[in-house]
Coordinates of C-alpha atoms and ligand atoms in Angstrom, one line a residue:
X1 CA 0.0 0.0 0.0
X2 CA 1.4 3.4 -0.9
X3 CA 1.2 6.4 1.2
X4 CA -0.5 9.3 -0.8
X5 CA -0.1 12.3 1.5
X6 CA 2.6 14.9 1.3
X7 CA 5.8 13.7 3.1
X8 CA 8.8 15.7 4.4
X9 CA 11.8 16.0 2.1
X10 CA 14.9 15.0 4.1
X11 CA 18.1 17.0 3.9
X12 CA 21.3 16.9 5.9
X13 CA 19.9 19.3 8.5
X14 CA 16.6 17.6 9.1
X15 CA 17.7 13.9 8.7
X16 CA 18.6 13.5 12.4
X17 CA 15.1 14.6 13.4
X18 CA 13.6 11.9 11.1
X19 CA 16.1 9.2 12.1
X20 CA 15.1 9.8 15.8
X21 CA 11.4 9.8 14.9
X22 CA 11.7 6.5 13.1
X23 CA 12.8 5.1 16.5
X24 CA 9.8 6.8 18.1
X25 CA 11.9 9.5 19.7
X26 CA 11.0 13.2 19.4
X27 CA 14.4 14.9 19.3
X28 CA 15.3 18.5 19.2
X29 CA 18.5 20.2 17.9
X30 CA 20.0 21.6 21.0
X31 CA 22.9 24.0 21.3
X32 CA 25.9 22.8 23.3
X33 CA 27.0 26.3 24.1
X34 CA 23.7 27.8 25.5
X35 CA 21.5 24.7 25.8
X36 CA 18.7 26.2 23.6
X37 CA 16.5 23.6 22.0
X38 CA 15.1 24.7 18.7
X39 CA 12.8 23.7 15.8
X40 CA 13.3 23.7 12.9
X41 CA 17.0 22.7 13.0
X42 CA 19.4 25.4 11.9
X43 CA 23.1 25.5 10.8
X44 CA 23.7 27.8 13.8
X45 CA 22.0 28.3 17.1
X46 CA 19.3 30.9 16.7
X47 CA 20.1 32.3 20.2
X48 CA 23.9 32.5 20.3
X49 CA 25.0 31.6 16.7
X50 CA 27.1 28.7 17.9
X51 CA 27.7 25.9 15.4
X52 CA 28.3 23.4 18.2
X53 CA 25.0 21.6 18.2
X54 CA 23.6 18.2 19.2
X55 CA 20.4 16.2 19.0
X56 CA 18.6 15.5 22.3
X57 CA 15.4 13.6 23.1
X58 CA 12.6 15.8 24.1
X59 CA 10.0 14.8 26.7
X60 CA 7.3 14.4 24.0
X61 CA 5.0 16.5 26.1
X62 CA 3.6 19.9 25.3
X63 CA 0.6 22.2 25.3
X64 CA -2.0 22.8 22.6
X65 CA -1.3 26.3 21.4
X66 CA -3.7 26.3 18.4
X67 CA -5.7 23.8 16.4
X68 CA -8.2 23.6 13.6
X69 CA -10.5 20.9 12.4
X70 CA -10.4 20.4 8.6
X71 CA -13.6 19.3 6.9
X72 CA -12.2 19.4 3.4
X73 CA -9.3 17.4 1.9
X74 CA -6.8 19.4 0.0
X75 CA -5.0 16.2 -1.1
X76 CA -6.9 13.1 -2.1
X77 CA -4.9 11.2 0.5
X78 CA -6.8 13.0 3.3
X79 CA -10.3 12.0 2.0
X80 CA -10.7 9.1 4.5
X81 CA -9.4 11.3 7.4
X82 CA -12.0 14.0 7.3
X83 CA -12.4 15.6 9.7
X84 CA -8.8 15.8 10.8
X85 CA -7.1 18.4 13.0
X86 CA -3.9 20.4 12.4
X87 CA -2.3 21.8 15.4
X88 CA 0.5 24.0 16.8
X89 CA 2.0 22.5 19.9
X90 CA 4.3 24.3 22.3
X91 CA 6.8 21.6 23.3
X92 CA 7.8 21.4 27.0
X93 CA 11.4 22.4 25.8
X94 CA 10.0 25.7 24.3
X95 CA 9.8 25.3 20.5
X96 CA 6.5 25.4 18.6
X97 CA 5.7 22.4 16.3
X98 CA 3.2 22.1 13.5
X99 CA 1.6 18.7 13.7
X100 CA -1.7 16.9 13.8
X101 CA -4.0 16.4 16.8
X102 CA -5.2 12.8 16.7
X103 CA -7.4 10.5 18.8
X104 CA -10.4 11.7 20.6
X105 CA -10.4 15.5 20.3
X106 CA -13.8 16.1 22.0
X107 CA -12.1 17.9 24.9
X108 CA -9.5 19.7 22.9
X109 CA -8.9 23.2 24.1
X110 CA -6.0 25.7 23.7
X111 CA -3.8 25.2 26.8
X112 CA -4.5 21.4 27.2
X113 CA -1.6 19.1 27.7
X114 CA -0.7 16.8 24.8
X115 CA 1.7 14.0 24.2
X116 CA 3.5 12.7 21.1
X117 CA 2.7 9.5 19.3
X118 CA 4.3 8.3 16.1
X119 CA 2.5 7.6 12.9
X120 CA 4.7 5.1 11.0
X121 CA 4.0 5.8 7.3
X122 CA 6.9 4.0 5.7
X123 CA 10.0 2.0 6.7
X124 CA 11.9 5.3 6.7
X125 CA 9.4 7.8 8.1
X126 CA 7.4 8.1 11.3
X127 CA 5.4 11.3 11.7
X128 CA 5.2 12.8 15.2
X129 CA 1.6 13.6 16.0
X130 CA -0.1 14.6 19.3
X131 CA -3.0 13.4 21.3
X132 CA -4.6 14.9 24.4
X133 CA -2.5 13.7 27.4
X134 CA -4.2 11.0 29.4
X135 CA -3.3 12.6 32.8
X136 CA -4.7 16.1 32.0
Ligands
LIG1 ZN1 23.2 28.6 21.6

């Protein structure tokens, strides 16, 4: 079965993110000089401009910053998912992440705690998505 939704295009800067995701780890590029965790990855730290950076696992937890329920498919691959939710999550480490809110969204509200899950879409790619945290 082929996957017919848009997929990320990997490049040397983003490949470590996707390699972690494939192992069900949400990782953030983190500056060794000032410890800033950022997303998207950057050739230099956006805070202190250091090039000394590493990849560190994030907690996988965050807060729902914004979300919208889509009732129209803009790609045929989404036809069976309608309605689906796109979301902006504020990760516990600070960065904002564009993602999907999945699972039961009945109680979704801005400010609610969310946790990452991984949607394995191919042998190479697992997409980080979020659901409402069970303990919220
Ligand atoms: Zn830095």
